[in-house]
Coordinates of C-alpha atoms in Angstrom, one line a residue:
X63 CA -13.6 27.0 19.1
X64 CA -15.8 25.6 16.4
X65 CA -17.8 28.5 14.9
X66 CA -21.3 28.4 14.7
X67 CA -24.1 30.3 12.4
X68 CA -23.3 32.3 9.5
X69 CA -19.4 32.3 10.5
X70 CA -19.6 28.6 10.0
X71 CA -20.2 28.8 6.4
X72 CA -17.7 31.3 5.4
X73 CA -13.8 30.5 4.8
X74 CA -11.0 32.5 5.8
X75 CA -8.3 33.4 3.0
X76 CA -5.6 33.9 5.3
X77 CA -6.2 31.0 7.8
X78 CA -6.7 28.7 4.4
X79 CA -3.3 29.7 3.0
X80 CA -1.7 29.7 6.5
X81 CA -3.0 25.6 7.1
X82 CA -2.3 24.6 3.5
X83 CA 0.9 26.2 4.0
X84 CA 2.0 24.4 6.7
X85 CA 0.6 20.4 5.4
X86 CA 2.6 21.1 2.7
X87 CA 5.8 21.3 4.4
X88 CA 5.2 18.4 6.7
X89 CA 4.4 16.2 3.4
X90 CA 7.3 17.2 1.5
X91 CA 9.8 17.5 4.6
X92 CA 12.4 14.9 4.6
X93 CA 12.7 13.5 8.7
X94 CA 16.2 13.9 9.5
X95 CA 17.6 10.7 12.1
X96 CA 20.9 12.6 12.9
X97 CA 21.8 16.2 12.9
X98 CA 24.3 15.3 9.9
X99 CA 21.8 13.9 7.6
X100 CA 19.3 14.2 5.9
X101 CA 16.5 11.7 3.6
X102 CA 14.4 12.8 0.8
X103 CA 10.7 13.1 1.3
X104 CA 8.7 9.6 1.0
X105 CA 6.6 11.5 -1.0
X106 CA 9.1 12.7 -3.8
X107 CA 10.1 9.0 -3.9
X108 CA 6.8 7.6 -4.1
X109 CA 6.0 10.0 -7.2
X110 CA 9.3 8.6 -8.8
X111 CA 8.1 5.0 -8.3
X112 CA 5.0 6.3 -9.7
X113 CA 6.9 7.8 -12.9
X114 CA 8.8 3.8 -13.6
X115 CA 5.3 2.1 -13.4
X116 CA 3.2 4.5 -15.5
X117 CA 6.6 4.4 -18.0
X118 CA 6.5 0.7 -17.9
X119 CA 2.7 -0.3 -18.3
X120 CA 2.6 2.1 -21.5
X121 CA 5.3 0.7 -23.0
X122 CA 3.7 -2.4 -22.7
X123 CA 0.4 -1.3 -24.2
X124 CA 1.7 1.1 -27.0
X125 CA 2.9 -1.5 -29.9
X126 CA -0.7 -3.3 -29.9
X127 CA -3.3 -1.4 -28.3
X128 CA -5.8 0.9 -30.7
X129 CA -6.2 4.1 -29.4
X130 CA -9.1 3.7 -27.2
X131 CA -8.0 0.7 -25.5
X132 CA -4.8 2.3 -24.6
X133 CA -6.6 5.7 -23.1
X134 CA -9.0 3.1 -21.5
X135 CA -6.2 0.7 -19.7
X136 CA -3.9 3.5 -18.7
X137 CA -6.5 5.5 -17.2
X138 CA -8.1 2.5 -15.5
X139 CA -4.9 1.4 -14.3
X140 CA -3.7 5.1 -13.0
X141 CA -7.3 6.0 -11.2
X142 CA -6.7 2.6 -9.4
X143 CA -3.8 3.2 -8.2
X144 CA -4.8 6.9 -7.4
X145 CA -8.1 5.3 -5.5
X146 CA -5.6 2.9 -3.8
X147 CA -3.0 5.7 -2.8
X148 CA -5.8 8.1 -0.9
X149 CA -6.9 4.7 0.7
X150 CA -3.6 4.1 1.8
X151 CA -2.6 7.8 3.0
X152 CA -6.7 8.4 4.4
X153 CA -5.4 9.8 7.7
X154 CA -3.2 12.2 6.0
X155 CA -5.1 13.3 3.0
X156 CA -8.8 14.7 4.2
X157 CA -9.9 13.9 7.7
X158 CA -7.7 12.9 10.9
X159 CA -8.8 13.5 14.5
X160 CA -6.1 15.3 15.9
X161 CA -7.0 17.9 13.8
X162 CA -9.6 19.6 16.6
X163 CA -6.6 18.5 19.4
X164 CA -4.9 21.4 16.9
X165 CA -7.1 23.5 15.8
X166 CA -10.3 23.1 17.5
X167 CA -9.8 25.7 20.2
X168 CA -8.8 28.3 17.6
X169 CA -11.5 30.7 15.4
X170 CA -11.6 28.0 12.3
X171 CA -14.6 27.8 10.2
X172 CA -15.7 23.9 9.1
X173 CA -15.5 25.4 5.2
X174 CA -11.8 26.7 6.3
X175 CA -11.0 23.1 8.0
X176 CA -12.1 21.4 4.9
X177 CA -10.8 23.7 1.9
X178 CA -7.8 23.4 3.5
X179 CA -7.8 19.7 3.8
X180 CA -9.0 19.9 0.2
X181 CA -5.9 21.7 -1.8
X182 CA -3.8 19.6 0.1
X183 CA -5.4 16.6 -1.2
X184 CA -5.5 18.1 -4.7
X185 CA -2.2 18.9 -5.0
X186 CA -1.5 15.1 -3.9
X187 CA -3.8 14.1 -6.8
X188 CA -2.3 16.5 -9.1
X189 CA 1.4 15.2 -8.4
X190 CA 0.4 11.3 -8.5
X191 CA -1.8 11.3 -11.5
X192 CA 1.0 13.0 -13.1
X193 CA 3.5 10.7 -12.2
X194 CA 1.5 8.7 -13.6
X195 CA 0.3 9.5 -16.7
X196 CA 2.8 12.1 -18.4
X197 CA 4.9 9.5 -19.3
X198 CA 1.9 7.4 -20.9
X199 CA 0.6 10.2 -22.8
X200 CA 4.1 10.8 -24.4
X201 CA 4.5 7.3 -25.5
X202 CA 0.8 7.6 -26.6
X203 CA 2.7 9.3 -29.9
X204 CA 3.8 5.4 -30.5
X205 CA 0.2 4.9 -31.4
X206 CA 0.7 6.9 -34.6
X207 CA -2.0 9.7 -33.0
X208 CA -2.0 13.4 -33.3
X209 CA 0.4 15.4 -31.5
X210 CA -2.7 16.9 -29.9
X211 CA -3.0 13.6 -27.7
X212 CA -0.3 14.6 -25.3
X213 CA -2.5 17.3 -23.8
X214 CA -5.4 16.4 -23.8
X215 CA -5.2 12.0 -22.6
X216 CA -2.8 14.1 -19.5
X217 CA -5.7 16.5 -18.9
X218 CA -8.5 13.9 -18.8
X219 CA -6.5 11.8 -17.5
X220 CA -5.9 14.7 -14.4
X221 CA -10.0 14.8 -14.5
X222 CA -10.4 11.0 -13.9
X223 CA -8.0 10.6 -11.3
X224 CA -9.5 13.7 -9.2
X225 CA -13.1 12.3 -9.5
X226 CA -11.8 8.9 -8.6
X227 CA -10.2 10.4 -5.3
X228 CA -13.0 12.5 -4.6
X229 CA -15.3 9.1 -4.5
X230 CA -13.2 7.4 -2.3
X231 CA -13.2 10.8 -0.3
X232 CA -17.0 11.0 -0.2
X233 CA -17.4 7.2 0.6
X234 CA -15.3 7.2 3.7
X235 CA -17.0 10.4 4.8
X236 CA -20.4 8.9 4.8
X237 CA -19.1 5.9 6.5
X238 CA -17.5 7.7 9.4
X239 CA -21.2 9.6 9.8
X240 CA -22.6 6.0 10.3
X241 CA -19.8 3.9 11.7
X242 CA -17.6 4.5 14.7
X243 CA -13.8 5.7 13.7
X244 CA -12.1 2.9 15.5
X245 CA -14.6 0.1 14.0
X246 CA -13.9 2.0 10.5
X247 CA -10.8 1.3 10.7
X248 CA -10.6 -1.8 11.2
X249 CA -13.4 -2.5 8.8
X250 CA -11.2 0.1 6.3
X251 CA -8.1 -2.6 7.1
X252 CA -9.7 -5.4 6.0
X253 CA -11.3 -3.5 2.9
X254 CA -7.4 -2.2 1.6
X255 CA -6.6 -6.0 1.1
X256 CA -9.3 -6.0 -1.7
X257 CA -8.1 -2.9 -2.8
X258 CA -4.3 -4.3 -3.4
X259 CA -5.8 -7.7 -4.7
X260 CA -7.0 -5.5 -7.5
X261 CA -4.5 -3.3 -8.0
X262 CA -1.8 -6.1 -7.9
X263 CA -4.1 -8.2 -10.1
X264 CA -4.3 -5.7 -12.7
X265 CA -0.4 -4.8 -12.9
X266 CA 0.1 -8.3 -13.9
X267 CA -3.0 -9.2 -15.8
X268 CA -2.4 -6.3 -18.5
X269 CA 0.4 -8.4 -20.4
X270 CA -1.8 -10.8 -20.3
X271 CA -4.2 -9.2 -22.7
X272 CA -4.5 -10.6 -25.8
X273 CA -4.3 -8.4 -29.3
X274 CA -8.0 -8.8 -30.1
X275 CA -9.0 -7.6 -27.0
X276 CA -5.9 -4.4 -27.2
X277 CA -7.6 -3.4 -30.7
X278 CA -11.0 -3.5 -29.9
X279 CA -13.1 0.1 -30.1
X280 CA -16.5 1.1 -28.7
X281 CA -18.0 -1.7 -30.2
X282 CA -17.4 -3.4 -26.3
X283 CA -20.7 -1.4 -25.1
X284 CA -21.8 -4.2 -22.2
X285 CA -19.3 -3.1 -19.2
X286 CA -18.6 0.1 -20.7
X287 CA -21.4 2.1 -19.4
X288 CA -20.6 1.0 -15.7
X289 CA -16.9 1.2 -15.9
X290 CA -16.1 5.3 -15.0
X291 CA -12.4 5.2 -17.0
X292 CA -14.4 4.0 -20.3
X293 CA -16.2 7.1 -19.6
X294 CA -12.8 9.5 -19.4
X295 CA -11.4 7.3 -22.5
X296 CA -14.3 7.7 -24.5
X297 CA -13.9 12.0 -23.7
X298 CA -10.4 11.8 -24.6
X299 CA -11.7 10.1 -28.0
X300 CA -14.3 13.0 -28.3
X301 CA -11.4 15.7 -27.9
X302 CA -9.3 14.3 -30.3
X303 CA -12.3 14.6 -32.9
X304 CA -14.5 11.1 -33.2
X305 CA -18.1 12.2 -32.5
X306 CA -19.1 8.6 -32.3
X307 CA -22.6 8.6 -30.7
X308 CA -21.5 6.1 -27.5
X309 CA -18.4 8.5 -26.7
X310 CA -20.4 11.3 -26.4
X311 CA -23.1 9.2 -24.2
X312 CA -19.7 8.3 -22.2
X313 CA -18.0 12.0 -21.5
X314 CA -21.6 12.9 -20.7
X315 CA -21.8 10.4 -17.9
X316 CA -18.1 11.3 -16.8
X317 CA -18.6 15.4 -16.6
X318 CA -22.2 14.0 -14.6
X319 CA -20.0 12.4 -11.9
X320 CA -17.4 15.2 -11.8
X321 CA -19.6 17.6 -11.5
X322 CA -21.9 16.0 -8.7
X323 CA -18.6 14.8 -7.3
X324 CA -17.1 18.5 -6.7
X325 CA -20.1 20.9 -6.7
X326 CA -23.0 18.6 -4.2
X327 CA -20.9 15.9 -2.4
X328 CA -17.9 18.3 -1.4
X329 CA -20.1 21.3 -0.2
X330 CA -22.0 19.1 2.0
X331 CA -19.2 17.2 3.3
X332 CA -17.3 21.0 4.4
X333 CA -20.4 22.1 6.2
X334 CA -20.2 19.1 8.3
X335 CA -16.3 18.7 8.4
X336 CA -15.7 20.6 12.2
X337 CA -18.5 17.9 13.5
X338 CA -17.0 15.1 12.0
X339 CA -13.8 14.9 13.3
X340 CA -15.5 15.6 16.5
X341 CA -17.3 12.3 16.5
X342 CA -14.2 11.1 15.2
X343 CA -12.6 11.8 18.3
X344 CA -15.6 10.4 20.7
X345 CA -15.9 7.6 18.9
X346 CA -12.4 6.5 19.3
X347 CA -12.3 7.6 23.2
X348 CA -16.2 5.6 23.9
X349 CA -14.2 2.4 22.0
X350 CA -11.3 2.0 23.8
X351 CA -12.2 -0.8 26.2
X352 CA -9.4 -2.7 28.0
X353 CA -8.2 -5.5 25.8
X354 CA -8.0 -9.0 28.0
X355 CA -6.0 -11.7 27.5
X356 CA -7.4 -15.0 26.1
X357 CA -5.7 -17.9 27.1
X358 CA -5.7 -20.6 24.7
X359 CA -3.3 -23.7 23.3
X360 CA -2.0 -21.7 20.8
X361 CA -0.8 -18.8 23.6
X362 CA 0.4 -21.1 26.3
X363 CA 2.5 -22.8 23.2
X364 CA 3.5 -19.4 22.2
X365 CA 4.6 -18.2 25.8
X366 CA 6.8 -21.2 26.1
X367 CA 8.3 -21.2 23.0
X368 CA 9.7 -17.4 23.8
X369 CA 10.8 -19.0 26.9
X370 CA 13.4 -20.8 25.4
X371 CA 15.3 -17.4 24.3
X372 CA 17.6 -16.5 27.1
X373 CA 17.3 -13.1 25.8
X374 CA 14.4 -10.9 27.6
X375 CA 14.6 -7.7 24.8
X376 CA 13.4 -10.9 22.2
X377 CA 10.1 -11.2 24.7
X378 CA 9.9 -7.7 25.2
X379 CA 9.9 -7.0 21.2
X380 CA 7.7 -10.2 20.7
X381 CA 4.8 -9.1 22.7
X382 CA 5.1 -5.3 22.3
X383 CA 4.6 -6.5 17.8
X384 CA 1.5 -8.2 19.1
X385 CA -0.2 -5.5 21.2
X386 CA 0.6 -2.8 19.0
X387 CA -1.0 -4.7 16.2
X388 CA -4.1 -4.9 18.5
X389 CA -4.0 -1.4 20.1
X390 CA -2.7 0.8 17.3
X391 CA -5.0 0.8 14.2
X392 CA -2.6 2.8 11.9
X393 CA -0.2 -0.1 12.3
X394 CA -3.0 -3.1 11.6
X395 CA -3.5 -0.3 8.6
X396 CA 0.2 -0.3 7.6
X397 CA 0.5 -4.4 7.6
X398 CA -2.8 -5.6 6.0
X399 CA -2.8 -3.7 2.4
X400 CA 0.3 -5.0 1.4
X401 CA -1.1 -8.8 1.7
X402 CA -3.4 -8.5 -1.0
X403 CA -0.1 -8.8 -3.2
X404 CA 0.4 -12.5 -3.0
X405 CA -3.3 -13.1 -2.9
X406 CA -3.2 -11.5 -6.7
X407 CA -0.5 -13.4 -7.8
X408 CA -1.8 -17.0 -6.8
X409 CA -5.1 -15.6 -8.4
X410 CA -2.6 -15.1 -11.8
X411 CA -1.4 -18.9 -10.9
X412 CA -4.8 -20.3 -11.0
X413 CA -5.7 -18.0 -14.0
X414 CA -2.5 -18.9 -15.6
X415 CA -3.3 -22.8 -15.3
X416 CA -3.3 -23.8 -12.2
X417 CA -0.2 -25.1 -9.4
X418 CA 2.3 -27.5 -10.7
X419 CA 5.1 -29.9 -9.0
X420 CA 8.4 -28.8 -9.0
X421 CA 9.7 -32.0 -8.2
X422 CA 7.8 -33.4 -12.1
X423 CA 9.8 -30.7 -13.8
X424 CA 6.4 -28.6 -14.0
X425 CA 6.5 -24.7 -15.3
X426 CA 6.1 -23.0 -11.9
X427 CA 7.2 -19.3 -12.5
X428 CA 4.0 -18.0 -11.5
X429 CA 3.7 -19.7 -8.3
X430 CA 7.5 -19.0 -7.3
X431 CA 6.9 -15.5 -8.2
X432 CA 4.1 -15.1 -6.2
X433 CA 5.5 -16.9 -2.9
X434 CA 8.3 -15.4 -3.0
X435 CA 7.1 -12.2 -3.5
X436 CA 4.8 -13.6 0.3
X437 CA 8.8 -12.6 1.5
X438 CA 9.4 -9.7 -0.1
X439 CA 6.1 -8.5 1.0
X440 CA 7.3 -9.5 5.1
X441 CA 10.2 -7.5 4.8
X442 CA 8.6 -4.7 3.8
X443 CA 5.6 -5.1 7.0
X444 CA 8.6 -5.5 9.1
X445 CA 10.6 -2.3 8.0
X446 CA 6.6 -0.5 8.4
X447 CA 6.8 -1.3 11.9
X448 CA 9.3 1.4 12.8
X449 CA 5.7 3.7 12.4
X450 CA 3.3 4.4 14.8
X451 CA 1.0 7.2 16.1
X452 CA 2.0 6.4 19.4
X453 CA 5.5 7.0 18.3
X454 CA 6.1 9.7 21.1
X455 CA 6.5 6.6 23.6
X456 CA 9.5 5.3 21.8
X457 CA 11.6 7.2 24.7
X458 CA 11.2 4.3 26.9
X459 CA 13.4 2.5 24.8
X460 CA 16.1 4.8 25.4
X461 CA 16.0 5.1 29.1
X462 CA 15.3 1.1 29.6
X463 CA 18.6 -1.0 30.6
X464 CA 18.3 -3.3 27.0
X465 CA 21.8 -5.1 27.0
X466 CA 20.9 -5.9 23.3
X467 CA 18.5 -3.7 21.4
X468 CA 18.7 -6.0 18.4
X469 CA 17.4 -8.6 19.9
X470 CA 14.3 -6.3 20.2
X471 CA 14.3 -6.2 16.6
X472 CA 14.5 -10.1 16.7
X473 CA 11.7 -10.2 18.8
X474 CA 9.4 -8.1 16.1
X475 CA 10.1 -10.1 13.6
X476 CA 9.3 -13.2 15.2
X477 CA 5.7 -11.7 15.7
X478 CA 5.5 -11.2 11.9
X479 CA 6.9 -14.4 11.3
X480 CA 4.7 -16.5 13.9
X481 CA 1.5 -14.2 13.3
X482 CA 1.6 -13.6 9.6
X483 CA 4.0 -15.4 7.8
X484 CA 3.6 -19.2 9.1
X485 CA -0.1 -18.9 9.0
X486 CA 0.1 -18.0 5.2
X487 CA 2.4 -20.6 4.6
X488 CA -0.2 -23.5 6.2
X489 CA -2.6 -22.1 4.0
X490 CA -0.3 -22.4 1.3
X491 CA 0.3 -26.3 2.0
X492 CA -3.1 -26.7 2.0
X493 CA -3.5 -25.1 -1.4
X494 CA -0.9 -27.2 -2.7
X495 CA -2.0 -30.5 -1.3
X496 CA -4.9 -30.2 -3.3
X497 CA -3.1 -29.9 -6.6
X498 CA 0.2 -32.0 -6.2
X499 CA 1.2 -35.3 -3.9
X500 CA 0.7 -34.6 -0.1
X501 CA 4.4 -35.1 0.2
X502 CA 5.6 -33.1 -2.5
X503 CA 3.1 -30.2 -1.3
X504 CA 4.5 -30.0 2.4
X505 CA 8.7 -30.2 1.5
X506 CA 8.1 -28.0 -1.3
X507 CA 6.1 -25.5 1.6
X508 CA 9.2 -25.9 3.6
X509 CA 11.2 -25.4 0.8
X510 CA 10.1 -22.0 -0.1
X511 CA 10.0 -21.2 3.7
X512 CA 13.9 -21.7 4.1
X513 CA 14.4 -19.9 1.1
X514 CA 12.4 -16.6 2.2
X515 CA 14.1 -16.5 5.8
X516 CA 17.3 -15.6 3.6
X517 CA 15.1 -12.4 2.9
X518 CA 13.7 -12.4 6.1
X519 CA 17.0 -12.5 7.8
X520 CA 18.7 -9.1 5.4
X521 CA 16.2 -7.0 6.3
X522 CA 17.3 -6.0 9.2
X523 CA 20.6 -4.7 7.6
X524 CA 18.0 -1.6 6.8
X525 CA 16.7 -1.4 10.0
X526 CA 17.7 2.4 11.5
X527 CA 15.0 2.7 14.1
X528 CA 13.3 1.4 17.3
X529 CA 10.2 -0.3 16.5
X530 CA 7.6 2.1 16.4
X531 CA 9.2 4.7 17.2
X532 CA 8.7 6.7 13.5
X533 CA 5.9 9.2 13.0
X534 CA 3.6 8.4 10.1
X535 CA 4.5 10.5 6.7
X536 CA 2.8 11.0 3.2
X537 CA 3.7 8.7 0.8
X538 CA 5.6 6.2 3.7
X539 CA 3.1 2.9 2.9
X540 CA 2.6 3.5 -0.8
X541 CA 6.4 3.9 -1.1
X542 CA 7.0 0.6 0.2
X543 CA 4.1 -0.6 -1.9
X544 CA 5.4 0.5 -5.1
X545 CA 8.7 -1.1 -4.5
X546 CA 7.4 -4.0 -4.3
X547 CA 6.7 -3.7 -8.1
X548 CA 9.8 -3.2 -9.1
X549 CA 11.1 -6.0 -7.0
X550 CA 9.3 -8.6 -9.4
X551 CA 11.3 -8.6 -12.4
X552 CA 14.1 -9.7 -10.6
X553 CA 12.9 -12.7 -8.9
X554 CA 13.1 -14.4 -12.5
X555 CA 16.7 -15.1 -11.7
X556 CA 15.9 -16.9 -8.5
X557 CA 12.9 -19.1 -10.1
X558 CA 15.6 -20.1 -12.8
X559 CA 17.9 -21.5 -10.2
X560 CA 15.0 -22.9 -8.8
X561 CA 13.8 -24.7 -11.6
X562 CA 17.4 -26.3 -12.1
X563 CA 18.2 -27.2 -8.8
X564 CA 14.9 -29.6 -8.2
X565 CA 15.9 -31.7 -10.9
X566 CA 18.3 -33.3 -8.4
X567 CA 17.3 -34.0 -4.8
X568 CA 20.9 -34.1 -3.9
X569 CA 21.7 -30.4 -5.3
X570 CA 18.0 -29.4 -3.7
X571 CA 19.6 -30.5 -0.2
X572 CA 22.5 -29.1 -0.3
X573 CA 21.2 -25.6 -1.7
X574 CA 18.8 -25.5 1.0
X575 CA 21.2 -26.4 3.6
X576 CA 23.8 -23.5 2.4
X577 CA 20.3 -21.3 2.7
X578 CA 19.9 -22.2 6.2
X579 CA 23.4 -21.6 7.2
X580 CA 23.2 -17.6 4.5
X581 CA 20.2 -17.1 6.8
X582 CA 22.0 -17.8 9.8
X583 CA 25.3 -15.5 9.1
X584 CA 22.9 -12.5 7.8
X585 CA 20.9 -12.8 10.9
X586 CA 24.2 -12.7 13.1
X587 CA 25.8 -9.7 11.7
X588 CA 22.6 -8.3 11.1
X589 CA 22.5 -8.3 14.8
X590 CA 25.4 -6.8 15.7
X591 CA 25.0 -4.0 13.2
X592 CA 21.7 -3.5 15.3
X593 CA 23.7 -3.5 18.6
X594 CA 26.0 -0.5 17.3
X595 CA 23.2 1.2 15.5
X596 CA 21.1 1.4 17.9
X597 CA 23.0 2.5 20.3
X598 CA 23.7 6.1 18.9
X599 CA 20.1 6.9 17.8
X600 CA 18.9 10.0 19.2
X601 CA 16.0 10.4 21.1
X602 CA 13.1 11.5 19.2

């Protein structure tokens, strides 16, 4: 029962404490497959991912940044990430449909819906951009600053990353008033692969920096005044006592856009919050129109291609990867951010001086890094498709005669592979056959595609689940995000092996043929472990 009149604009104490209650301990819960374990909140891990990055990007900074500069990268880079992790967790963080399937017969005010919807967000806010920046503002001290700097660059710094959720809060609500929720998503799909360009972009472009640009102050005045961290950097620098006239024109502009931010936008949007979700919901039913089939040369190849596997669960799996991608947004949601990764780092190729040929003895680490990180990135989209909305449906699995549920798993992967992985990699040949030989473009390609089937192969020694079969949960996709960025340091191994083994076309076979034959053993036991796993998982 939505309220209506004056009830409508009132809030409820104990009904707000009751519902904030209660999303906290479905954030912080930790899913338990088996009665005899347990796993720790995605969200506790995510904020300790959080934590190594912040602690990592400051130490970078600290021995040649001024002051300024390092308030103003740090808080850039922590408000992108926080803009990027309430894109990522949207559903979970402010507005969600189901909420009226739960609560919409019940006496709820819209204010109540909202405010409740609100701390939860703020608390998320409050954990991340401390994860965050804590760290950074105690190895701030390394900049020879006042002890005084601790509290107040983690305060602002608090400020910043609120306002910067807020806008992405206020933005999507405004869409969703204008744009039917299942075209927003798809359009909000597309949209988080910008999003991870930048963010991925950024994490590698800051020790790139040279010192001139690390010491410079507010003399910089030509992007400042549209940038918003400037604005929170130059109120840290205010706090911490310079009265220089441009920081104070700065902090004014960032208490302006907290302030419209959380006294007009926010009191408008929980007026309308009950109706919203409403539309939400009508939207998504008046959109769902049967999806048909299109026949084409590229299906009737892909249909006789699964053909050849005597195996029907590899079908099964294929085609179920396929539809869900269509049918379920949340997946398409899950898959698509975490592309924008290898996007940024052939950006930092090109920045970094363009593609050269391994086969010439040409510097390649940045390209290596980045296409093999194109692996990295697939394992992870295939470990994100154990998560669905329509999770409750992964009982069929369990009552359906599969001989082999492995070779389900198999048939996932070859979605991601055939759908996402080989597509990418074309476009990579084509890349390269701009810059190096034609020849050497295409067996390098193939080269690197052999080598990331050895990753593509061991990631189903992780695999615990049925596909789709996993509930959505706070902090799941930017968890498997962030590891990501930990991931890269250690590829620097593999490019060195790399780098020797192309000298000789003879040790280049023979290291791609042991490849083959690693990806081939992995993938067997990795299917058997499947086979016993499997088996024993519980119904959800």
């Amino acid at each position: 029962m939505i309220l209506s009149g004056p009830q409508k604009n009132r809030a409820d104490k104990k009904q707000l404490i009751i519902l904030l209650k209660n999303s906290l301990r479905l954030d912080f819960r930790g899913r338990r497959p088996s009665a005899r374990s347990s796993r720790v909140s995605p969200l506790v891990m995510t904020m300790v991912f959080y934590g190594i990055m912040g602690l990592s990007v400051s130490a970078t900074l600290v021995t040649d940044a001024s002051p300024f500069m390092y308030s103003l990268l740090l808080l850039s880079y922590s408000m992108v990430m926080m803009v990027f992790a309430v894109i990522l967790e949207f559903g979970h963080s402010i507005i969600h449909p189901d909420d009226k399937e739960i609560l919409g017969f019940r006496p709820v005010s819209s204010r109540t819906y909202f405010l409740s919807r609100l701390g939860n967000i703020l608390i998320f806010v409050a954990m991340t951009g401390s994860a965050l920046t804590l760290l950074p503002s105690l190895v701030g001290l390394g900049l020879g600053v006042k002890w005084m700097f601790v509290p107040v660059f983690y305060g602002v710094s608090l400020l910043g990353n609120l306002a910067g959720a807020a806008m992405v809060v206020l933005f999507y609500t405004t869409l969703l008033r204008l744009v039917p929720y299942r075209r927003f998503q798809n359009v909000l799909a597309g949209a988080q692969i910008a999003f991870a360009f930048l963010v991925f972009f950024s994490y590698q472009l800051i020790p790139r920096l040279g010192r001139e640009f690390l010491n410079a102050g507010p003399e910089i005045k030509t992007w400042l005044y549209v940038w918003p961290p400037a604005w929170f950097s130059a109120m840290i620098q205010v706090f911490m006592g310079n009265h220089n006239p441009d920081y104070w024109i700065l902090s004014s502009l960032a208490v302006g856009l907290t302030t419209f931010l959380f006294v007009v936008a926010f009191r408008r949007i929980s007026m309308q919050y009950a109706s919203l979700i409403s539309s939400m919901q009508q939207g998504d039913v008046s959109d769902d129109e049967p999806e048909r089939l299109k026949e084409s040369v590229f299906r009737i190849q892909e249909g006789r291609l699964l053909n050849r596997f005597r195996h029907p669960e590899v079908q099964a799996g294929y085609f179920i990867a396929v539809r869900m991608l269509k049918r379920d947004r949340s997946v398409k949601m899950g898959v698509y951010p975490i592309l924008g990764m290898p996007l940024a780092f052939f950006a930092l190729t090109i920045l970094d001086g363009g593609l050269a040929n391994p086969f010439s003895g040409g510097v390649v680490g940045t390209t290596r890094i980045g296409i093999m990180m194109l692996f990295f990135v697939m394992a992870v989209v295939v470990m994100g498709m154990i998560y669905s909305q329509e999770w409750e449906a992964s009982w069929i699995f369990h009552v359906s005669p599969l001989r082999s549920p492995g070779h389900l798993i198999q048939g996932v992967k070859l979605a991601v592979l055939f759908r996402v992985v080989i597509p990418l990699y074309i476009l990579i040949g084509v890349v390269y056959s701009t810059q190096i030989p034609l020849l050497d473009a295409w067996l390098y390609t193939g080269s690197l595609l052999i080598e990331g089937l050895v990753v593509f192969s061991a990631v189903s020694l992780a695999i615990k689940s049925f596909p789709f079969s996993q509930p959505r949960e706070r902090g799941e996709r930017t968890r498997r995000i962030t590891v990501l960025l930990l991931v890269v340091p250690l590829l620097g191994m593999i490019i060195l092996i790399q780098h020797f083994v192309s000298r000789s076309f003879r040790a280049w076979v023979l290291m791609h043929a042991g490849l083959v034959l690693m990806a081939f053993v992995i993938e067997r036991g990795a299917l058997k472990r499947l086979n016993r796993v499997l088996r024993t998982v519980d119904p959800v």
